């Protein structure tokens, strides 16, 4: 074997020839050629196992063989790979103060996040979720983190839906949705709250709407996502009845899992964010007590109609409706679009905004930035002036999404409002200001580009002052 096949590197004044001689056999040796080759290969492998360093007389040598390179990955065997999904996802769990609030139907878990001296936002989750899995990603979004500088958030859990909750006994009678809404009174009394802002999703939105109907003086505003105002139809009733039976007898079956994924993501969830889809599947399979979830679903399909209706302008108020401002939101890929349109048609048009956010079904997770901006503007339009937008210094923030404002029973899908380009949008009593500014008492103009005064029709200059300033057109 030629001498050039061996390379020796020294860090000092060592003799390269000694390294060559140490890795080869002398000519007079009696050992066979095969034994010599084995010895050379063994030396090379041993050098790599020791990071290719051989200490000799305080001089480190690196020995390698050009003839037979050895891949250090050859001895590694991949036995198994298991995906692990963090339950908290950088979540709000560690930031919350967990409280058990006694009610007439048993204790419920409330997670308090923020300074309790600030105005209160009460959240309520959807089916198959709890406060952590439903709102962790949204309230960790950068635009929402600074929200806690201006508000205190109270995350309410439906009975038995928190992670690790014990199974309810068979004789336990789960509260109806009206009774779940009435539990908000116990929450407000426990924390000494005078008025709240509601943020609900799906079933939680229906619960908050029922509470607002029964106690209009205790709710300042509502942001409801995928809210249904009617009772369950035959198809929904049949599917959910089958789901409750499977959950009680077999646990989380594939059929129940598929229905929950459709309920949250809409059709073809596998074509969306795969990491998010897998995260929700893992949550449904591991984090939720199936028997307790069956009781909540059973209560959901037995919900009654909200019995609200829109009264035409100038007509006497003969039916009840929500008296506070409502931001009614859905996703373009959500299976609950028709429910939100029906709900919007039963609300007072001067106090209602309907939004359909594009490219999402699960609005909280798939489009948190757009929802955060809409929620911020909604709060500003109702007299709150939080400057927690990261774009508050620019005042020219633009986000491309359609806001379809339904003021009649017909939905005008071509009407676009750029709420985030410094333009206020609202109805009657309050519109949202842009870029951290507030426009009070303003209504949107016909083209949705300039806020106009609700009384004089003059344009309103958007400034840092929350009071509108009339300027000549």
Short mmCIF file of C-alpha atoms in Angstrom, two decimals:
data_model
loop_
_atom_site.label_atom_id
_atom_site.label_comp_id
_atom_site.label_asym_id
_atom_site.label_seq_id
_atom_site.Cartn_x
_atom_site.Cartn_y
_atom_site.Cartn_z
CA UNK A 1 0.00 0.00 0.00
CA UNK A 2 1.65 3.34 -1.04
CA UNK A 3 2.60 5.86 1.57
CA UNK A 4 0.44 8.59 -0.01
CA UNK A 5 -2.68 6.65 1.00
CA UNK A 6 -2.18 7.81 4.59
CA UNK A 7 -2.39 11.42 5.67
CA UNK A 8 -1.09 12.72 8.96
CA UNK A 9 -1.88 16.16 10.39
CA UNK A 10 0.05 17.59 13.25
CA UNK A 11 -0.53 20.69 15.33
CA UNK A 12 3.08 21.11 16.35
CA UNK A 13 6.45 19.90 15.25
CA UNK A 14 5.64 16.19 15.29
CA UNK A 15 7.17 13.74 12.83
CA UNK A 16 4.65 12.60 10.17
CA UNK A 17 6.79 9.56 9.42
CA UNK A 18 6.21 8.20 12.92
CA UNK A 19 2.51 8.34 12.36
CA UNK A 20 2.85 6.40 9.12
CA UNK A 21 4.94 3.75 10.79
CA UNK A 22 2.48 3.44 13.68
CA UNK A 23 -0.34 2.51 11.30
CA UNK A 24 1.54 0.03 9.10
CA UNK A 25 3.36 -3.22 9.70
CA UNK A 26 7.14 -3.50 9.37
CA UNK A 27 8.38 -5.57 6.40
CA UNK A 28 9.81 -8.23 8.60
CA UNK A 29 6.61 -8.95 10.50
CA UNK A 30 5.15 -12.41 10.35
CA UNK A 31 1.53 -11.33 10.40
CA UNK A 32 -0.58 -11.87 7.32
CA UNK A 33 -1.75 -9.15 4.96
CA UNK A 34 -5.39 -9.61 6.09
CA UNK A 35 -4.45 -9.02 9.72
CA UNK A 36 -2.58 -5.89 8.71
CA UNK A 37 -5.60 -4.56 6.83
CA UNK A 38 -7.86 -5.29 9.81
CA UNK A 39 -5.50 -3.47 12.11
CA UNK A 40 -5.41 -0.40 9.87
CA UNK A 41 -9.20 -0.27 9.54
CA UNK A 42 -9.64 -0.76 13.27
CA UNK A 43 -7.27 2.10 13.96
CA UNK A 44 -9.21 4.39 11.61
CA UNK A 45 -12.56 3.49 13.17
CA UNK A 46 -11.20 3.95 16.65
CA UNK A 47 -9.88 7.35 15.70
CA UNK A 48 -13.30 8.43 14.45
CA UNK A 49 -14.97 7.13 17.57
CA UNK A 50 -12.66 9.43 19.55
CA UNK A 51 -13.43 12.38 17.26
CA UNK A 52 -10.37 11.40 15.20
CA UNK A 53 -7.95 12.58 17.87
CA UNK A 54 -5.07 10.47 19.20
CA UNK A 55 -3.02 11.89 22.02
CA UNK A 56 0.61 10.98 21.63
CA UNK A 57 3.35 12.82 23.52
CA UNK A 58 0.95 15.73 24.18
CA UNK A 59 0.57 16.21 20.41
CA UNK A 60 -2.91 15.55 18.95
CA UNK A 61 -2.88 13.62 15.67
CA UNK A 62 -5.78 13.23 13.25
CA UNK A 63 -5.56 9.99 11.31
CA UNK A 64 -7.80 9.19 8.37
CA UNK A 65 -7.77 6.70 5.55
CA UNK A 66 -8.44 7.77 1.98
CA UNK A 67 -8.71 4.23 0.79
CA UNK A 68 -11.67 3.18 2.96
CA UNK A 69 -13.68 6.10 4.41
CA UNK A 70 -16.04 5.21 7.22
CA UNK A 71 -19.42 6.99 7.61
CA UNK A 72 -20.04 7.71 11.31
CA UNK A 73 -23.79 7.26 10.69
CA UNK A 74 -23.40 3.62 9.69
CA UNK A 75 -23.73 2.37 13.26
CA UNK A 76 -26.89 4.37 14.05
CA UNK A 77 -30.18 2.55 13.82
CA UNK A 78 -33.48 4.50 13.78
CA UNK A 79 -35.71 2.30 15.87
CA UNK A 80 -38.84 4.44 16.27
CA UNK A 81 -40.13 7.96 15.71
CA UNK A 82 -42.96 9.35 17.82
CA UNK A 83 -44.43 12.80 17.32
CA UNK A 84 -45.04 14.71 20.48
CA UNK A 85 -47.38 17.69 20.50
CA UNK A 86 -47.00 20.07 23.42
CA UNK A 87 -50.32 20.53 25.17
CA UNK A 88 -49.66 24.14 25.99
CA UNK A 89 -48.13 25.27 22.67
CA UNK A 90 -46.52 28.21 24.46
CA UNK A 91 -49.90 28.48 25.96
CA UNK A 92 -51.67 30.70 28.44
CA UNK A 93 -51.89 27.93 31.03
CA UNK A 94 -48.89 29.06 33.01
CA UNK A 95 -50.05 32.67 32.89
CA UNK A 96 -53.52 32.04 34.31
CA UNK A 97 -54.82 31.93 37.83
CA UNK A 98 -57.17 28.94 37.98
CA UNK A 99 -60.27 29.38 40.13
CA UNK A 100 -63.12 27.05 41.00
CA UNK A 101 -66.36 29.03 40.94
CA UNK A 102 -69.36 27.45 42.73
CA UNK A 103 -72.67 27.57 40.85
CA UNK A 104 -76.12 26.08 41.30
CA UNK A 105 -75.11 23.24 38.92
CA UNK A 106 -71.72 22.46 40.45
CA UNK A 107 -68.30 24.08 40.30
CA UNK A 108 -66.81 25.33 37.05
CA UNK A 109 -63.20 26.17 36.24
CA UNK A 110 -62.36 29.78 35.36
CA UNK A 111 -58.86 30.79 34.28
CA UNK A 112 -58.06 34.43 34.99
CA UNK A 113 -55.44 36.10 32.81
CA UNK A 114 -54.39 39.68 33.45
CA UNK A 115 -55.05 42.46 35.93
CA UNK A 116 -58.45 42.02 37.58
CA UNK A 117 -58.84 45.79 37.96
CA UNK A 118 -59.09 46.19 34.15
CA UNK A 119 -62.27 45.77 32.05
CA UNK A 120 -63.35 42.14 31.71
CA UNK A 121 -63.41 39.95 28.61
CA UNK A 122 -65.14 36.58 29.13
CA UNK A 123 -64.36 33.76 26.70
CA UNK A 124 -66.24 30.51 26.12
CA UNK A 125 -64.95 27.58 24.07
CA UNK A 126 -66.50 25.26 21.49
CA UNK A 127 -67.26 21.51 21.48
CA UNK A 128 -64.31 19.20 22.13
CA UNK A 129 -62.12 22.01 23.43
CA UNK A 130 -61.40 23.90 26.63
CA UNK A 131 -60.03 27.31 27.49
CA UNK A 132 -56.41 26.28 26.82
CA UNK A 133 -56.84 24.43 23.54
CA UNK A 134 -59.32 26.96 22.14
CA UNK A 135 -57.73 30.30 23.03
CA UNK A 136 -54.04 29.53 23.68
CA UNK A 137 -52.88 30.24 20.14
CA UNK A 138 -55.03 33.34 19.73
CA UNK A 139 -54.02 35.08 22.95
CA UNK A 140 -50.37 34.26 22.30
CA UNK A 141 -50.52 36.00 18.94
CA UNK A 142 -48.30 39.12 19.09
CA UNK A 143 -51.20 41.51 18.46
CA UNK A 144 -53.14 40.01 21.35
CA UNK A 145 -50.43 39.71 24.00
CA UNK A 146 -50.51 43.41 24.79
CA UNK A 147 -54.30 43.18 25.11
CA UNK A 148 -53.73 42.23 28.73
CA UNK A 149 -52.35 45.70 29.35
CA UNK A 150 -55.88 47.03 28.85
CA UNK A 151 -58.18 44.11 29.77
CA UNK A 152 -58.46 41.12 32.06
CA UNK A 153 -59.56 37.89 30.39
CA UNK A 154 -61.73 35.33 32.18
CA UNK A 155 -61.67 31.97 30.37
CA UNK A 156 -64.76 29.97 31.37
CA UNK A 157 -64.81 26.18 30.99
CA UNK A 158 -67.96 24.19 30.50
CA UNK A 159 -68.41 21.64 33.31
CA UNK A 160 -66.04 18.68 32.99
CA UNK A 161 -64.27 19.86 29.81
CA UNK A 162 -60.91 20.81 31.29
CA UNK A 163 -57.94 18.50 30.74
CA UNK A 164 -57.81 15.69 33.29
CA UNK A 165 -61.38 16.25 34.48
CA UNK A 166 -62.93 13.29 36.34
CA UNK A 167 -65.78 11.44 34.67
CA UNK A 168 -69.24 12.51 35.71
CA UNK A 169 -71.38 9.75 37.24
CA UNK A 170 -74.25 8.35 35.19
CA UNK A 171 -76.85 10.03 37.38
CA UNK A 172 -75.34 13.48 36.81
CA UNK A 173 -77.70 15.80 34.95
CA UNK A 174 -75.70 18.07 32.69
CA UNK A 175 -76.90 21.71 32.59
CA UNK A 176 -78.91 22.90 29.62
CA UNK A 177 -77.55 25.71 27.49
CA UNK A 178 -79.82 28.19 29.24
CA UNK A 179 -78.45 27.00 32.58
CA UNK A 180 -74.87 27.22 31.27
CA UNK A 181 -75.60 30.82 30.30
CA UNK A 182 -77.05 31.53 33.74
CA UNK A 183 -73.78 30.33 35.30
CA UNK A 184 -72.18 33.55 34.04
CA UNK A 185 -74.02 35.36 36.84
CA UNK A 186 -72.11 33.29 39.39
CA UNK A 187 -68.85 34.06 37.61
CA UNK A 188 -69.56 37.80 37.60
CA UNK A 189 -70.59 37.72 41.25
CA UNK A 190 -67.50 35.72 42.25
CA UNK A 191 -65.11 38.20 40.60
CA UNK A 192 -67.27 41.25 41.34
CA UNK A 193 -67.75 42.16 37.68
CA UNK A 194 -70.30 44.78 36.69
CA UNK A 195 -70.14 44.37 32.91
CA UNK A 196 -68.31 42.07 30.50
CA UNK A 197 -67.30 41.80 26.85
CA UNK A 198 -68.09 38.35 25.48
CA UNK A 199 -65.87 36.34 23.10
CA UNK A 200 -67.39 32.98 22.21
CA UNK A 201 -66.84 30.29 19.58
CA UNK A 202 -69.47 27.85 18.32
CA UNK A 203 -71.32 26.37 21.27
CA UNK A 204 -69.67 28.95 23.55
CA UNK A 205 -71.00 31.75 21.35
CA UNK A 206 -74.52 30.38 21.73
CA UNK A 207 -74.12 30.28 25.53
CA UNK A 208 -72.89 33.88 25.69
CA UNK A 209 -75.74 35.02 23.43
CA UNK A 210 -78.27 33.43 25.78
CA UNK A 211 -76.68 35.16 28.75
CA UNK A 212 -76.73 38.50 26.92
CA UNK A 213 -80.42 38.09 26.07
CA UNK A 214 -81.32 37.41 29.70
CA UNK A 215 -78.99 40.07 31.12
CA UNK A 216 -78.53 42.87 28.56
CA UNK A 217 -77.34 45.35 31.20
CA UNK A 218 -74.37 43.13 32.12
CA UNK A 219 -72.92 42.72 28.61
CA UNK A 220 -71.27 45.67 26.90
CA UNK A 221 -70.44 43.97 23.58
CA UNK A 222 -70.25 40.54 21.99
CA UNK A 223 -67.79 39.01 19.53
CA UNK A 224 -69.32 35.72 18.39
CA UNK A 225 -67.66 33.25 16.02
CA UNK A 226 -69.74 30.63 14.14
CA UNK A 227 -72.77 31.28 16.31
CA UNK A 228 -76.02 29.41 15.67
CA UNK A 229 -79.28 30.99 16.82
CA UNK A 230 -81.62 28.15 15.89
CA UNK A 231 -82.28 24.71 17.28
CA UNK A 232 -80.53 21.67 15.86
CA UNK A 233 -81.76 20.34 12.54
CA UNK A 234 -82.55 16.69 11.85
CA UNK A 235 -79.20 15.92 10.21
CA UNK A 236 -77.19 17.56 12.97
CA UNK A 237 -79.34 15.90 15.61
CA UNK A 238 -78.83 12.46 14.07
CA UNK A 239 -75.06 12.77 13.71
CA UNK A 240 -74.56 14.16 17.18
CA UNK A 241 -76.82 11.56 18.77
CA UNK A 242 -74.66 8.84 17.23
CA UNK A 243 -71.55 10.63 18.46
CA UNK A 244 -72.79 10.80 22.05
CA UNK A 245 -73.58 7.07 22.06
CA UNK A 246 -70.13 6.20 20.74
CA UNK A 247 -68.40 8.51 23.21
CA UNK A 248 -70.21 6.92 26.14
CA UNK A 249 -69.65 3.31 25.08
CA UNK A 250 -66.44 3.28 22.99
CA UNK A 251 -64.69 6.56 23.65
CA UNK A 252 -63.25 8.72 20.88
CA UNK A 253 -63.99 6.66 17.75
CA UNK A 254 -62.90 7.57 14.24
CA UNK A 255 -66.43 8.64 13.35
CA UNK A 256 -66.61 11.07 16.27
CA UNK A 257 -63.15 12.38 15.45
CA UNK A 258 -64.10 13.01 11.81
CA UNK A 259 -67.24 14.88 12.84
CA UNK A 260 -65.35 17.08 15.30
CA UNK A 261 -62.76 17.89 12.65
CA UNK A 262 -65.55 18.86 10.24
CA UNK A 263 -67.23 20.94 12.95
CA UNK A 264 -64.08 23.01 13.47
CA UNK A 265 -62.31 23.00 10.08
CA UNK A 266 -65.04 22.31 7.53
CA UNK A 267 -64.53 20.01 4.59
CA UNK A 268 -61.18 18.51 3.60
CA UNK A 269 -59.17 19.46 6.70
CA UNK A 270 -56.28 17.35 5.38
CA UNK A 271 -55.72 20.00 2.70
CA UNK A 272 -55.03 22.67 5.32
CA UNK A 273 -52.25 23.16 7.84
CA UNK A 274 -51.24 19.58 8.60
CA UNK A 275 -49.50 20.45 11.87
CA UNK A 276 -52.61 22.22 13.14
CA UNK A 277 -54.87 19.36 12.04
CA UNK A 278 -52.68 16.78 13.80
CA UNK A 279 -52.59 18.95 16.90
CA UNK A 280 -56.38 19.07 17.12
CA UNK A 281 -56.72 15.35 16.47
CA UNK A 282 -54.26 14.66 19.26
CA UNK A 283 -56.21 16.98 21.56
CA UNK A 284 -59.51 15.23 20.85
CA UNK A 285 -57.99 11.80 21.42
CA UNK A 286 -55.98 12.52 24.57
CA UNK A 287 -57.10 15.64 26.39
CA UNK A 288 -60.89 15.51 26.56
CA UNK A 289 -62.92 13.17 28.75
CA UNK A 290 -65.20 11.38 26.23
CA UNK A 291 -68.10 10.81 28.66
CA UNK A 292 -68.14 14.45 29.75
CA UNK A 293 -67.92 15.56 26.12
CA UNK A 294 -70.89 13.34 25.28
CA UNK A 295 -72.94 15.13 27.94
CA UNK A 296 -72.00 18.55 26.54
CA UNK A 297 -72.85 17.48 22.97
CA UNK A 298 -76.16 16.06 24.17
CA UNK A 299 -76.98 19.40 25.77
CA UNK A 300 -75.93 21.19 22.58
CA UNK A 301 -78.26 19.26 20.28
CA UNK A 302 -81.12 19.85 22.73
CA UNK A 303 -80.64 23.61 22.64
CA UNK A 304 -83.70 25.74 22.02
CA UNK A 305 -84.11 28.56 19.56
CA UNK A 306 -82.92 31.94 20.78
CA UNK A 307 -86.32 33.41 19.81
CA UNK A 308 -84.94 36.69 18.57
CA UNK A 309 -86.05 38.66 15.55
CA UNK A 310 -85.22 41.91 13.81
CA UNK A 311 -87.86 44.59 14.24
CA UNK A 312 -88.25 46.89 11.20
CA UNK A 313 -87.31 50.51 11.75
CA UNK A 314 -90.22 52.54 13.10
CA UNK A 315 -92.15 49.49 14.24
CA UNK A 316 -92.87 48.79 17.91
CA UNK A 317 -90.53 46.33 19.59
CA UNK A 318 -92.57 43.14 19.76
CA UNK A 319 -89.79 40.55 19.88
CA UNK A 320 -86.53 40.38 21.78
CA UNK A 321 -83.14 40.83 20.20
CA UNK A 322 -79.61 41.51 21.36
CA UNK A 323 -79.38 45.15 22.44
CA UNK A 324 -75.60 45.40 22.61
CA UNK A 325 -73.20 45.72 19.63
CA UNK A 326 -72.38 42.35 18.07
CA UNK A 327 -69.44 41.39 15.87
CA UNK A 328 -70.63 38.27 14.03
CA UNK A 329 -67.70 36.37 12.47
CA UNK A 330 -67.25 33.26 10.37
CA UNK A 331 -64.63 31.77 8.05
CA UNK A 332 -65.00 31.36 4.30
CA UNK A 333 -64.37 27.60 4.63
CA UNK A 334 -66.46 27.12 7.77
CA UNK A 335 -69.49 24.79 7.70
CA UNK A 336 -71.41 27.32 9.81
CA UNK A 337 -71.67 30.21 7.34
CA UNK A 338 -75.42 29.80 6.87
CA UNK A 339 -75.94 29.77 10.63
CA UNK A 340 -74.13 33.09 11.00
CA UNK A 341 -76.12 34.65 8.15
CA UNK A 342 -79.39 33.53 9.75
CA UNK A 343 -78.20 34.85 13.09
CA UNK A 344 -77.24 38.17 11.53
CA UNK A 345 -80.69 38.53 9.94
CA UNK A 346 -82.25 38.38 13.39
CA UNK A 347 -80.09 41.12 14.91
CA UNK A 348 -80.51 44.89 14.98
CA UNK A 349 -78.69 46.15 11.86
CA UNK A 350 -77.46 49.37 13.48
CA UNK A 351 -75.54 47.37 16.08
CA UNK A 352 -74.33 44.43 14.03
CA UNK A 353 -71.35 43.74 11.78
CA UNK A 354 -71.04 40.44 9.92
CA UNK A 355 -67.58 39.35 8.79
CA UNK A 356 -66.48 36.46 6.62
CA UNK A 357 -62.71 36.03 6.79
CA UNK A 358 -61.17 34.39 3.74
CA UNK A 359 -59.00 31.28 3.55
CA UNK A 360 -59.97 29.74 6.87
CA UNK A 361 -62.54 27.61 8.63
CA UNK A 362 -61.08 27.73 12.14
CA UNK A 363 -60.71 31.49 12.42
CA UNK A 364 -58.93 31.58 15.78
CA UNK A 365 -56.08 29.38 14.60
CA UNK A 366 -55.84 29.90 10.85
CA UNK A 367 -56.25 33.68 10.68
CA UNK A 368 -55.43 35.04 14.14
CA UNK A 369 -53.94 38.25 12.77
CA UNK A 370 -57.08 39.26 10.90
CA UNK A 371 -59.32 38.35 13.80
CA UNK A 372 -57.10 40.25 16.24
CA UNK A 373 -57.27 43.41 14.12
CA UNK A 374 -61.04 43.13 13.73
CA UNK A 375 -61.50 42.56 17.47
CA UNK A 376 -59.26 45.52 18.29
CA UNK A 377 -61.18 47.86 15.98
CA UNK A 378 -64.46 46.57 17.36
CA UNK A 379 -63.38 47.39 20.92
CA UNK A 380 -62.18 50.82 19.86
CA UNK A 381 -65.49 51.50 18.18
CA UNK A 382 -67.26 50.76 21.44
CA UNK A 383 -65.32 53.37 23.38
CA UNK A 384 -62.27 51.35 24.41
CA UNK A 385 -59.02 52.83 23.19
CA UNK A 386 -56.36 50.15 23.57
CA UNK A 387 -53.16 50.92 21.68
CA UNK A 388 -51.93 47.34 21.61
CA UNK A 389 -51.63 47.06 17.85
CA UNK A 390 -48.02 46.56 16.73
CA UNK A 391 -48.79 48.92 13.83
CA UNK A 392 -50.10 51.76 16.01
CA UNK A 393 -47.23 54.04 14.99
CA UNK A 394 -47.76 53.67 11.25
CA UNK A 395 -51.47 54.48 11.04
CA UNK A 396 -51.47 53.00 7.53
CA UNK A 397 -51.83 49.31 8.25
CA UNK A 398 -53.58 47.38 5.52
CA UNK A 399 -54.83 43.81 5.61
CA UNK A 400 -56.61 42.25 2.67
CA UNK A 401 -59.81 40.59 3.72
CA UNK A 402 -63.46 41.09 2.96
CA UNK A 403 -65.81 42.47 5.56
CA UNK A 404 -69.36 41.96 4.42
CA UNK A 405 -71.59 44.23 6.47
CA UNK A 406 -75.10 42.80 6.39
CA UNK A 407 -77.62 45.44 7.33
CA UNK A 408 -80.54 43.69 5.67
CA UNK A 409 -81.61 40.11 5.20
CA UNK A 410 -79.69 39.96 1.93
CA UNK A 411 -75.93 39.47 2.07
CA UNK A 412 -73.96 41.75 -0.20
CA UNK A 413 -70.78 39.82 -0.86
CA UNK A 414 -69.35 42.53 -3.10
CA UNK A 415 -69.27 45.23 -0.44
CA UNK A 416 -65.72 45.61 0.84
CA UNK A 417 -64.54 47.70 3.73
CA UNK A 418 -60.90 48.41 4.43
CA UNK A 419 -61.10 48.74 8.18
CA UNK A 420 -57.38 48.61 8.60
CA UNK A 421 -56.32 51.49 6.37
CA UNK A 422 -57.20 54.18 8.86
CA UNK A 423 -60.87 53.99 7.92
CA UNK A 424 -63.54 53.64 10.56
CA UNK A 425 -66.34 51.19 10.00
CA UNK A 426 -69.37 50.63 12.07
CA UNK A 427 -73.05 51.21 12.35
CA UNK A 428 -74.88 53.97 14.10
CA UNK A 429 -73.36 54.39 17.52
CA UNK A 430 -69.76 53.38 16.95
CA UNK A 431 -67.26 52.58 14.25
CA UNK A 432 -63.71 51.37 14.51
CA UNK A 433 -60.78 53.69 14.11
CA UNK A 434 -57.72 52.67 12.18
CA UNK A 435 -54.16 52.24 13.31
CA UNK A 436 -54.73 52.78 17.01
CA UNK A 437 -57.11 55.72 16.54
CA UNK A 438 -60.76 55.94 17.56
CA UNK A 439 -63.74 57.26 15.63
CA UNK A 440 -66.75 57.78 17.87
CA UNK A 441 -70.28 58.24 16.62
CA UNK A 442 -69.32 57.57 13.02
CA UNK A 443 -70.93 55.52 10.31
CA UNK A 444 -69.33 54.15 7.17
CA UNK A 445 -69.82 55.99 3.91
CA UNK A 446 -71.35 54.31 0.89
CA UNK A 447 -68.04 53.32 -0.65
CA UNK A 448 -66.52 52.24 2.66
CA UNK A 449 -63.53 54.54 2.23
CA UNK A 450 -64.32 57.61 4.36
CA UNK A 451 -66.02 57.68 7.75
CA UNK A 452 -68.78 60.27 7.83
CA UNK A 453 -70.64 61.89 10.67
CA UNK A 454 -73.87 60.15 11.57
CA UNK A 455 -75.64 63.50 12.06
CA UNK A 456 -74.11 66.06 9.70
CA UNK A 457 -72.72 63.85 6.96
CA UNK A 458 -69.39 65.66 7.17
CA UNK A 459 -66.16 63.74 6.95
CA UNK A 460 -64.42 62.94 10.23
CA UNK A 461 -60.68 63.31 10.58
CA UNK A 462 -59.08 60.33 12.28
CA UNK A 463 -56.62 61.57 14.87
CA UNK A 464 -55.09 60.37 18.10
CA UNK A 465 -57.88 62.20 19.92
CA UNK A 466 -60.74 59.75 20.55
CA UNK A 467 -63.24 62.56 19.95
CA UNK A 468 -64.13 63.08 16.26
CA UNK A 469 -63.22 66.39 14.67
CA UNK A 470 -65.42 67.67 11.86
CA UNK A 471 -63.65 69.03 8.82
CA UNK A 472 -64.97 70.58 5.65
CA UNK A 473 -65.57 68.25 2.75
#
